[in-house]
């Protein structure tokens, strides 16, 4: 008998015990009967491994549903079966997305997970269509068209990092710096200097490492955000509160759901902002820190390289370089001089500037689309994911991208 069959048999037995207890002793269910589902440690909280939050629990939706019925009927406090609840709603979300949690393993690399990468973003767009207030999932789906394209580009190292104008981005920046006064070149941030010196040395193994980091973060976001949306769809605020009872979701995100539940444009706008903050400032902030600090200097090189190419596919949103272009100043021959560049003045991996971009540019752009121009929204959100994502590939944008790297450098009084 397989482990799955044994666990399912235990669940059925417990349900029968609960049913008989209801007939003969309504309030009594053996604590031992449901102990396997209570106080379960979430040993995979950040999505680094296959499976769910707990590798000890099944990922079978029906088994988890039966287990939830048992602990609820027994009157167990929600915080004691919090991992079970999260695991259940995660399996609901994964099943609806067509994703096999046990096969979703970031360590297997991008090629093995490429279909799942697409399904994650397609599912965000699907969720957006299930409720008028699910603005965060719509924004995540649209932004995902750019991120998925970035995944594909990074995977095709021979076609991207070796393409003239892309692999040579670091060399090109180095050459551009070679043509400016040394006083200005010396003021360039460390990330730019590293891109110029270490960028051309990137190898396949460096990119594979980075892809692994990105795959973990993508999985972590899905595991955290999707269960909340599925719970709300099925059970409204009571289901969200039960999910939050174990402490995995704090008052900040619970307030986001309460504002969304109000149904007002202001409430939904606040929910969008709070959920974006949850995603970036709580779920994956530490993982971005570790990625930027990893692989020696190449963690900074890779995160800055993708910052340079960052262009979320949300109407009205700026590219990262447009949002905060890099300008440096220095005294040259006794005159205050400025060097204006097309490069972003920040690295996406850094918490504060990343959130400033999202809060000040990305969220307002998407909010304007769905709140102020709802008739236009389907033209962006109800489209085929793969064709739209293909348009975001760096190969498709190469002429513009290469032009941005070669032009926009200007020296003047500063």
CSV table of C-alpha atoms in Angstrom, one decimal:
chain,number,residue,atom,x,y,z
A,1,UNK,CA,0.0,0.0,0.0
A,2,UNK,CA,1.4,3.4,-1.0
A,3,UNK,CA,1.9,6.2,1.5
A,4,UNK,CA,-0.9,8.2,-0.2
A,5,UNK,CA,-3.3,5.2,0.2
A,6,UNK,CA,-2.4,4.8,3.9
A,7,UNK,CA,-2.9,8.5,4.6
A,8,UNK,CA,-6.2,8.5,2.7
A,9,UNK,CA,-7.3,5.5,4.7
A,10,UNK,CA,-6.5,7.3,7.9
A,11,UNK,CA,-8.5,10.2,6.8
A,12,UNK,CA,-11.5,8.1,6.0
A,13,UNK,CA,-11.2,6.3,9.3
A,14,UNK,CA,-11.1,9.6,11.2
A,15,UNK,CA,-14.1,10.9,9.3
A,16,UNK,CA,-16.0,7.7,10.3
A,17,UNK,CA,-15.0,8.2,13.9
A,18,UNK,CA,-16.1,11.8,13.8
A,19,UNK,CA,-19.5,10.7,12.3
A,20,UNK,CA,-20.0,8.1,15.0
A,21,UNK,CA,-19.0,10.5,17.7
A,22,UNK,CA,-21.5,13.0,16.4
A,23,UNK,CA,-24.3,10.3,16.8
A,24,UNK,CA,-23.2,9.0,20.2
A,25,UNK,CA,-21.1,11.7,21.8
A,26,UNK,CA,-21.5,14.9,19.8
A,27,UNK,CA,-18.6,16.9,21.2
A,28,UNK,CA,-16.0,14.1,21.5
A,29,UNK,CA,-13.4,13.2,18.9
A,30,UNK,CA,-10.2,11.5,19.8
A,31,UNK,CA,-7.3,14.0,19.8
A,32,UNK,CA,-5.0,11.2,18.6
A,33,UNK,CA,-7.2,10.7,15.5
A,34,UNK,CA,-6.4,14.1,14.1
A,35,UNK,CA,-3.1,14.8,15.7
A,36,UNK,CA,-1.2,14.1,12.4
A,37,UNK,CA,-2.8,17.3,10.9
A,38,UNK,CA,-2.2,19.7,13.8
A,39,UNK,CA,0.9,21.6,14.8
A,40,UNK,CA,2.5,20.6,11.5
A,41,UNK,CA,5.8,22.4,10.8
A,42,UNK,CA,6.0,24.2,7.5
A,43,UNK,CA,9.4,23.0,6.4
A,44,UNK,CA,9.2,24.4,2.9
A,45,UNK,CA,7.9,27.9,3.6
A,46,UNK,CA,9.8,29.7,0.8
A,47,UNK,CA,9.1,27.3,-2.1
A,48,UNK,CA,12.6,26.0,-2.5
A,49,UNK,CA,11.5,22.3,-2.6
A,50,UNK,CA,8.8,20.4,-4.5
A,51,UNK,CA,5.5,19.9,-2.8
A,52,UNK,CA,3.7,22.2,-0.5
A,53,UNK,CA,4.4,24.1,2.7
A,54,UNK,CA,5.0,20.9,4.5
A,55,UNK,CA,6.8,18.0,2.8
A,56,UNK,CA,5.2,15.7,5.4
A,57,UNK,CA,1.7,16.5,4.3
A,58,UNK,CA,0.1,15.2,1.1
A,59,UNK,CA,-0.6,17.4,-1.9
A,60,UNK,CA,-3.7,15.5,-2.7
A,61,UNK,CA,-6.6,18.0,-2.7
A,62,UNK,CA,-9.3,15.5,-1.6
A,63,UNK,CA,-7.2,14.1,1.2
A,64,UNK,CA,-6.5,17.6,2.5
A,65,UNK,CA,-10.2,18.6,2.3
A,66,UNK,CA,-11.2,15.5,4.3
A,67,UNK,CA,-8.5,16.3,6.9
A,68,UNK,CA,-9.8,19.9,7.2
A,69,UNK,CA,-13.3,18.6,7.7
A,70,UNK,CA,-12.1,16.5,10.6
A,71,UNK,CA,-10.2,19.2,12.5
A,72,UNK,CA,-13.0,21.7,11.9
A,73,UNK,CA,-15.6,19.3,13.2
A,74,UNK,CA,-13.5,18.6,16.2
A,75,UNK,CA,-13.4,22.3,17.1
A,76,UNK,CA,-9.6,22.5,16.8
A,77,UNK,CA,-8.3,26.1,17.0
A,78,UNK,CA,-7.4,27.3,13.5
A,79,UNK,CA,-3.9,28.3,14.5
A,80,UNK,CA,-3.2,24.6,15.3
A,81,UNK,CA,-4.0,23.4,11.8
A,82,UNK,CA,-2.7,26.5,9.9
A,83,UNK,CA,-0.2,24.5,7.8
A,84,UNK,CA,-3.0,22.1,6.8
A,85,UNK,CA,-5.2,25.0,5.7
A,86,UNK,CA,-2.4,26.7,3.7
A,87,UNK,CA,-1.5,23.4,2.1
A,88,UNK,CA,-5.1,22.8,1.1
A,89,UNK,CA,-5.7,26.1,-0.5
A,90,UNK,CA,-2.3,25.8,-2.3
A,91,UNK,CA,-3.4,22.5,-3.8
A,92,UNK,CA,-6.6,24.1,-4.9
A,93,UNK,CA,-4.7,26.9,-6.6
A,94,UNK,CA,-2.2,24.6,-8.2
A,95,UNK,CA,-4.9,22.3,-9.5
A,96,UNK,CA,-6.8,25.2,-11.0
A,97,UNK,CA,-3.5,26.4,-12.6
A,98,UNK,CA,-2.8,22.9,-14.0
A,99,UNK,CA,0.5,22.7,-11.9
A,100,UNK,CA,1.8,19.6,-10.3
A,101,UNK,CA,3.3,20.7,-7.0
A,102,UNK,CA,5.4,17.6,-6.6
A,103,UNK,CA,7.0,18.1,-10.0
A,104,UNK,CA,7.6,21.8,-9.5
A,105,UNK,CA,11.2,21.8,-8.5
A,106,UNK,CA,13.3,24.9,-9.0
A,107,UNK,CA,16.6,23.0,-8.6
A,108,UNK,CA,15.8,21.1,-11.8
A,109,UNK,CA,16.4,24.3,-13.8
A,110,UNK,CA,14.4,26.4,-16.2
A,111,UNK,CA,14.0,23.8,-19.0
A,112,UNK,CA,12.2,21.4,-16.7
A,113,UNK,CA,10.1,24.2,-15.3
A,114,UNK,CA,9.4,26.3,-18.4
A,115,UNK,CA,5.8,25.2,-18.8
A,116,UNK,CA,5.1,25.8,-15.2
A,117,UNK,CA,6.6,29.3,-15.5
A,118,UNK,CA,4.0,30.2,-18.1
A,119,UNK,CA,1.2,28.5,-16.1
A,120,UNK,CA,1.9,30.7,-13.1
A,121,UNK,CA,1.3,33.9,-15.0
A,122,UNK,CA,-1.6,32.5,-17.0
A,123,UNK,CA,-3.2,31.6,-13.7
A,124,UNK,CA,-2.8,35.1,-12.4
A,125,UNK,CA,-4.7,36.4,-15.4
A,126,UNK,CA,-7.3,33.7,-14.9
A,127,UNK,CA,-7.8,34.7,-11.3
A,128,UNK,CA,-8.1,38.4,-12.3
A,129,UNK,CA,-11.1,37.3,-14.4
A,130,UNK,CA,-12.8,35.6,-11.5
A,131,UNK,CA,-13.4,38.7,-9.3
A,132,UNK,CA,-13.7,42.4,-10.1
A,133,UNK,CA,-11.4,43.2,-7.1
A,134,UNK,CA,-8.5,40.9,-7.9
A,135,UNK,CA,-6.4,43.7,-9.2
A,136,UNK,CA,-3.1,42.4,-7.9
A,137,UNK,CA,-3.4,39.2,-9.9
A,138,UNK,CA,-4.0,41.2,-13.0
A,139,UNK,CA,-0.9,43.3,-12.4
A,140,UNK,CA,1.1,40.2,-11.7
A,141,UNK,CA,-0.1,38.5,-14.9
A,142,UNK,CA,0.7,41.5,-17.0
A,143,UNK,CA,4.1,42.0,-15.4
A,144,UNK,CA,4.6,38.3,-15.8
A,145,UNK,CA,4.6,38.6,-19.6
A,146,UNK,CA,7.8,40.6,-19.3
A,147,UNK,CA,9.3,38.3,-16.6
A,148,UNK,CA,8.5,35.2,-18.5
A,149,UNK,CA,10.1,36.7,-21.6
A,150,UNK,CA,13.1,37.4,-19.4
A,151,UNK,CA,13.2,33.7,-18.3
A,152,UNK,CA,13.2,32.6,-22.0
A,153,UNK,CA,15.9,35.1,-22.9
A,154,UNK,CA,18.2,34.1,-20.0
A,155,UNK,CA,17.7,30.4,-20.9
A,156,UNK,CA,18.8,30.9,-24.4
A,157,UNK,CA,22.3,32.1,-23.5
A,158,UNK,CA,23.7,31.4,-27.0
A,159,UNK,CA,21.0,33.6,-28.5
A,160,UNK,CA,21.0,36.4,-26.0
A,161,UNK,CA,24.2,36.8,-23.9
A,162,UNK,CA,26.2,36.3,-27.1
A,163,UNK,CA,24.1,38.5,-29.3
A,164,UNK,CA,25.9,41.7,-30.3
A,165,UNK,CA,24.5,44.6,-28.2
A,166,UNK,CA,23.4,42.3,-25.3
A,167,UNK,CA,26.3,40.1,-24.3
A,168,UNK,CA,28.4,43.1,-25.1
A,169,UNK,CA,26.3,45.4,-23.0
A,170,UNK,CA,29.0,45.4,-20.4
A,171,UNK,CA,31.7,46.0,-23.0
A,172,UNK,CA,29.7,48.7,-24.5
A,173,UNK,CA,29.2,50.5,-21.2
A,174,UNK,CA,32.9,50.1,-20.6
A,175,UNK,CA,33.7,51.7,-23.9
A,176,UNK,CA,31.2,54.5,-23.2
A,177,UNK,CA,32.9,55.2,-19.9
A,178,UNK,CA,36.2,55.2,-21.7
A,179,UNK,CA,35.1,58.2,-23.6
A,180,UNK,CA,34.2,60.4,-20.7
A,181,UNK,CA,36.5,62.4,-18.3
A,182,UNK,CA,37.9,60.2,-15.6
A,183,UNK,CA,36.4,62.4,-12.9
A,184,UNK,CA,32.9,61.5,-14.1
A,185,UNK,CA,33.7,57.8,-14.7
A,186,UNK,CA,35.0,57.5,-11.2
A,187,UNK,CA,31.6,58.6,-9.9
A,188,UNK,CA,29.8,55.7,-11.5
A,189,UNK,CA,28.0,53.4,-9.0
A,190,UNK,CA,29.6,50.1,-8.2
A,191,UNK,CA,27.0,48.1,-10.2
A,192,UNK,CA,27.8,50.0,-13.4
A,193,UNK,CA,31.5,49.4,-12.9
A,194,UNK,CA,30.9,45.7,-12.2
A,195,UNK,CA,28.8,45.4,-15.3
A,196,UNK,CA,31.5,46.9,-17.4
A,197,UNK,CA,34.3,44.8,-15.9
A,198,UNK,CA,32.6,41.5,-15.0
A,199,UNK,CA,29.6,41.5,-17.3
A,200,UNK,CA,31.4,40.2,-20.4
A,201,UNK,CA,32.7,37.2,-18.3
A,202,UNK,CA,29.3,35.7,-17.5
A,203,UNK,CA,29.1,32.0,-18.1
A,204,UNK,CA,26.3,29.5,-18.6
A,205,UNK,CA,26.7,28.3,-15.0
A,206,UNK,CA,26.3,31.8,-13.7
A,207,UNK,CA,23.1,32.2,-15.6
A,208,UNK,CA,21.8,28.8,-14.4
A,209,UNK,CA,22.4,29.9,-10.8
A,210,UNK,CA,20.5,33.1,-11.3
A,211,UNK,CA,17.6,31.3,-13.0
A,212,UNK,CA,17.4,29.0,-10.1
A,213,UNK,CA,17.1,31.9,-7.7
A,214,UNK,CA,14.4,33.5,-9.9
A,215,UNK,CA,12.5,30.2,-10.1
A,216,UNK,CA,12.5,29.9,-6.3
A,217,UNK,CA,11.1,33.5,-5.9
A,218,UNK,CA,8.4,32.8,-8.5
A,219,UNK,CA,7.3,29.7,-6.6
A,220,UNK,CA,7.4,31.5,-3.3
A,221,UNK,CA,5.1,34.3,-4.5
A,222,UNK,CA,2.6,31.7,-5.9
A,223,UNK,CA,2.6,29.7,-2.7
A,224,UNK,CA,1.9,32.8,-0.6
A,225,UNK,CA,-0.5,34.8,-2.7
A,226,UNK,CA,-2.6,32.2,-4.6
A,227,UNK,CA,-4.0,30.4,-1.5
A,228,UNK,CA,-5.4,33.7,-0.2
A,229,UNK,CA,-7.2,34.3,-3.5
A,230,UNK,CA,-8.6,30.8,-3.7
A,231,UNK,CA,-9.8,30.9,-0.1
A,232,UNK,CA,-11.5,34.2,-0.7
A,233,UNK,CA,-13.2,33.0,-3.8
A,234,UNK,CA,-14.6,30.0,-2.1
A,235,UNK,CA,-15.4,31.3,1.4
A,236,UNK,CA,-15.0,35.0,1.5
A,237,UNK,CA,-13.5,36.8,4.5
A,238,UNK,CA,-14.2,33.9,7.0
A,239,UNK,CA,-11.9,31.7,4.8
A,240,UNK,CA,-9.2,34.3,4.7
A,241,UNK,CA,-9.4,34.8,8.4
A,242,UNK,CA,-9.1,31.1,9.0
A,243,UNK,CA,-6.1,31.0,6.7
A,244,UNK,CA,-4.5,33.9,8.5
A,245,UNK,CA,-5.2,32.5,12.0
A,246,UNK,CA,-1.9,30.6,12.1
A,247,UNK,CA,0.2,33.8,11.8
A,248,UNK,CA,1.4,33.3,8.2
A,249,UNK,CA,-0.5,36.4,7.2
A,250,UNK,CA,-0.3,39.5,9.3
A,251,UNK,CA,-2.8,42.3,10.0
A,252,UNK,CA,-1.4,44.4,7.1
A,253,UNK,CA,-2.4,41.8,4.5
A,254,UNK,CA,-5.6,41.0,6.3
A,255,UNK,CA,-6.6,44.6,6.1
A,256,UNK,CA,-5.9,44.4,2.4
A,257,UNK,CA,-8.5,41.8,2.1
A,258,UNK,CA,-11.0,43.7,4.2
A,259,UNK,CA,-10.5,46.7,1.9
A,260,UNK,CA,-10.9,44.6,-1.2
A,261,UNK,CA,-14.1,43.1,0.3
A,262,UNK,CA,-15.6,46.6,0.6
A,263,UNK,CA,-15.9,46.6,-3.1
A,264,UNK,CA,-15.1,50.4,-3.5
A,265,UNK,CA,-12.5,51.7,-6.0
A,266,UNK,CA,-10.5,53.2,-3.1
A,267,UNK,CA,-10.7,49.9,-1.2
A,268,UNK,CA,-9.5,47.9,-4.2
A,269,UNK,CA,-6.7,50.5,-4.8
A,270,UNK,CA,-5.5,50.1,-1.3
A,271,UNK,CA,-5.7,46.3,-1.5
A,272,UNK,CA,-3.6,46.4,-4.7
A,273,UNK,CA,-0.9,48.5,-3.1
A,274,UNK,CA,-0.8,46.3,0.1
A,275,UNK,CA,-0.6,43.1,-1.9
A,276,UNK,CA,2.2,44.4,-4.0
A,277,UNK,CA,4.0,45.4,-0.8
A,278,UNK,CA,3.3,41.9,0.6
A,279,UNK,CA,4.9,40.4,-2.5
A,280,UNK,CA,8.0,42.5,-2.7
A,281,UNK,CA,8.7,43.6,0.9
A,282,UNK,CA,7.7,40.5,2.8
A,283,UNK,CA,7.7,37.4,0.6
A,284,UNK,CA,10.8,37.7,-1.5
A,285,UNK,CA,12.8,40.6,0.0
A,286,UNK,CA,15.2,38.3,1.7
A,287,UNK,CA,15.6,36.2,-1.4
A,288,UNK,CA,16.5,39.3,-3.5
A,289,UNK,CA,19.1,40.3,-0.9
A,290,UNK,CA,20.7,36.8,-1.0
A,291,UNK,CA,20.6,36.8,-4.8
A,292,UNK,CA,22.4,40.2,-5.1
A,293,UNK,CA,25.0,39.1,-2.5
A,294,UNK,CA,25.6,35.7,-4.2
A,295,UNK,CA,28.1,34.4,-6.7
A,296,UNK,CA,30.7,36.9,-5.7
A,297,UNK,CA,30.3,40.1,-7.7
A,298,UNK,CA,28.2,38.3,-10.3
A,299,UNK,CA,25.0,38.5,-8.2
A,300,UNK,CA,25.1,42.3,-8.5
A,301,UNK,CA,26.0,42.0,-12.2
A,302,UNK,CA,23.1,39.7,-13.0
A,303,UNK,CA,20.5,41.6,-11.0
A,304,UNK,CA,21.7,44.9,-12.5
A,305,UNK,CA,21.8,43.5,-16.0
A,306,UNK,CA,18.1,42.5,-15.8
A,307,UNK,CA,17.4,46.0,-14.3
A,308,UNK,CA,18.9,47.6,-17.3
A,309,UNK,CA,16.6,45.5,-19.6
A,310,UNK,CA,13.5,45.9,-17.3
A,311,UNK,CA,10.4,47.0,-19.1
A,312,UNK,CA,7.1,45.7,-17.5
A,313,UNK,CA,4.3,45.2,-20.0
A,314,UNK,CA,1.9,47.5,-18.2
A,315,UNK,CA,0.5,50.5,-20.2
A,316,UNK,CA,1.8,53.7,-18.8
A,317,UNK,CA,4.5,52.1,-16.7
A,318,UNK,CA,8.1,53.4,-17.2
A,319,UNK,CA,11.1,51.3,-18.0
A,320,UNK,CA,13.4,51.2,-15.0
A,321,UNK,CA,15.9,53.5,-16.7
A,322,UNK,CA,13.1,56.0,-17.6
A,323,UNK,CA,11.9,56.0,-14.0
A,324,UNK,CA,15.2,56.9,-12.5
A,325,UNK,CA,18.0,57.5,-15.0
A,326,UNK,CA,21.5,57.6,-13.8
A,327,UNK,CA,23.3,60.9,-13.8
A,328,UNK,CA,26.7,61.5,-12.1
A,329,UNK,CA,28.4,64.8,-11.4
A,330,UNK,CA,32.0,65.8,-10.9
A,331,UNK,CA,34.3,68.8,-11.1
A,332,UNK,CA,36.1,68.6,-14.4
A,333,UNK,CA,38.7,71.2,-15.1
A,334,UNK,CA,37.2,73.5,-12.5
A,335,UNK,CA,33.7,73.2,-13.9
A,336,UNK,CA,30.8,71.3,-12.4
A,337,UNK,CA,29.9,68.7,-15.0
A,338,UNK,CA,27.1,66.2,-15.4
A,339,UNK,CA,27.1,62.9,-17.3
A,340,UNK,CA,23.6,61.8,-18.2
A,341,UNK,CA,23.1,58.1,-19.1
A,342,UNK,CA,20.3,55.7,-20.2
A,343,UNK,CA,21.1,53.4,-17.3
A,344,UNK,CA,18.9,52.9,-14.3
A,345,UNK,CA,20.2,54.6,-11.2
A,346,UNK,CA,19.3,51.6,-9.0
A,347,UNK,CA,19.4,47.8,-8.9
A,348,UNK,CA,16.1,46.0,-8.8
A,349,UNK,CA,17.4,43.7,-6.2
A,350,UNK,CA,17.7,46.5,-3.6
A,351,UNK,CA,14.6,46.9,-1.5
A,352,UNK,CA,14.1,50.6,-1.2
A,353,UNK,CA,14.4,51.7,-4.8
A,354,UNK,CA,12.5,48.6,-6.0
A,355,UNK,CA,9.5,49.5,-3.8
A,356,UNK,CA,9.7,53.2,-4.8
A,357,UNK,CA,9.4,52.1,-8.5
A,358,UNK,CA,6.5,49.8,-7.7
A,359,UNK,CA,4.7,52.2,-5.5
A,360,UNK,CA,5.2,55.4,-7.5
A,361,UNK,CA,5.1,54.0,-11.1
A,362,UNK,CA,4.0,50.4,-11.6
A,363,UNK,CA,1.0,50.3,-9.2
A,364,UNK,CA,-0.4,53.8,-10.3
A,365,UNK,CA,-0.1,52.7,-14.0
A,366,UNK,CA,-2.0,49.5,-13.5
A,367,UNK,CA,-4.5,51.2,-11.2
A,368,UNK,CA,-5.2,53.8,-13.8
A,369,UNK,CA,-5.9,51.1,-16.3
A,370,UNK,CA,-8.4,49.0,-14.3
A,371,UNK,CA,-10.0,51.9,-12.3
A,372,UNK,CA,-10.0,54.8,-14.7
A,373,UNK,CA,-10.1,53.1,-18.1
A,374,UNK,CA,-11.8,49.8,-17.5
A,375,UNK,CA,-13.0,49.6,-21.1
A,376,UNK,CA,-9.4,49.4,-22.2
A,377,UNK,CA,-8.3,46.7,-19.7
A,378,UNK,CA,-9.5,43.7,-21.7
A,379,UNK,CA,-7.3,44.7,-24.6
A,380,UNK,CA,-4.3,44.1,-22.3
A,381,UNK,CA,-5.6,41.4,-19.9
A,382,UNK,CA,-7.7,39.2,-22.2
A,383,UNK,CA,-5.0,38.3,-24.6
A,384,UNK,CA,-3.0,35.2,-25.4
A,385,UNK,CA,-0.1,35.0,-22.9
A,386,UNK,CA,2.5,33.4,-25.1
A,387,UNK,CA,2.2,35.7,-28.1
A,388,UNK,CA,2.2,38.8,-25.9
A,389,UNK,CA,5.1,37.6,-23.9
A,390,UNK,CA,7.1,36.9,-27.1
A,391,UNK,CA,6.8,40.6,-27.9
A,392,UNK,CA,8.6,41.4,-24.7
A,393,UNK,CA,11.7,39.3,-25.5
A,394,UNK,CA,14.9,41.1,-25.6
A,395,UNK,CA,15.5,39.7,-29.1
A,396,UNK,CA,12.3,41.4,-30.3
A,397,UNK,CA,13.3,44.6,-28.5
A,398,UNK,CA,17.0,44.3,-29.4
A,399,UNK,CA,17.2,47.3,-31.8
A,400,UNK,CA,15.6,49.6,-29.1
A,401,UNK,CA,17.6,48.0,-26.3
A,402,UNK,CA,20.9,48.3,-28.2
A,403,UNK,CA,20.1,51.9,-29.1
A,404,UNK,CA,19.4,52.8,-25.5
A,405,UNK,CA,22.8,51.4,-24.5
A,406,UNK,CA,24.6,53.3,-27.3
A,407,UNK,CA,22.8,56.6,-27.1
A,408,UNK,CA,21.5,58.8,-24.3
A,409,UNK,CA,25.0,59.5,-23.0
A,410,UNK,CA,25.4,63.2,-22.7
A,411,UNK,CA,27.9,65.5,-21.0
A,412,UNK,CA,27.0,69.0,-20.0
A,413,UNK,CA,27.1,71.6,-17.3
A,414,UNK,CA,25.8,70.2,-14.1
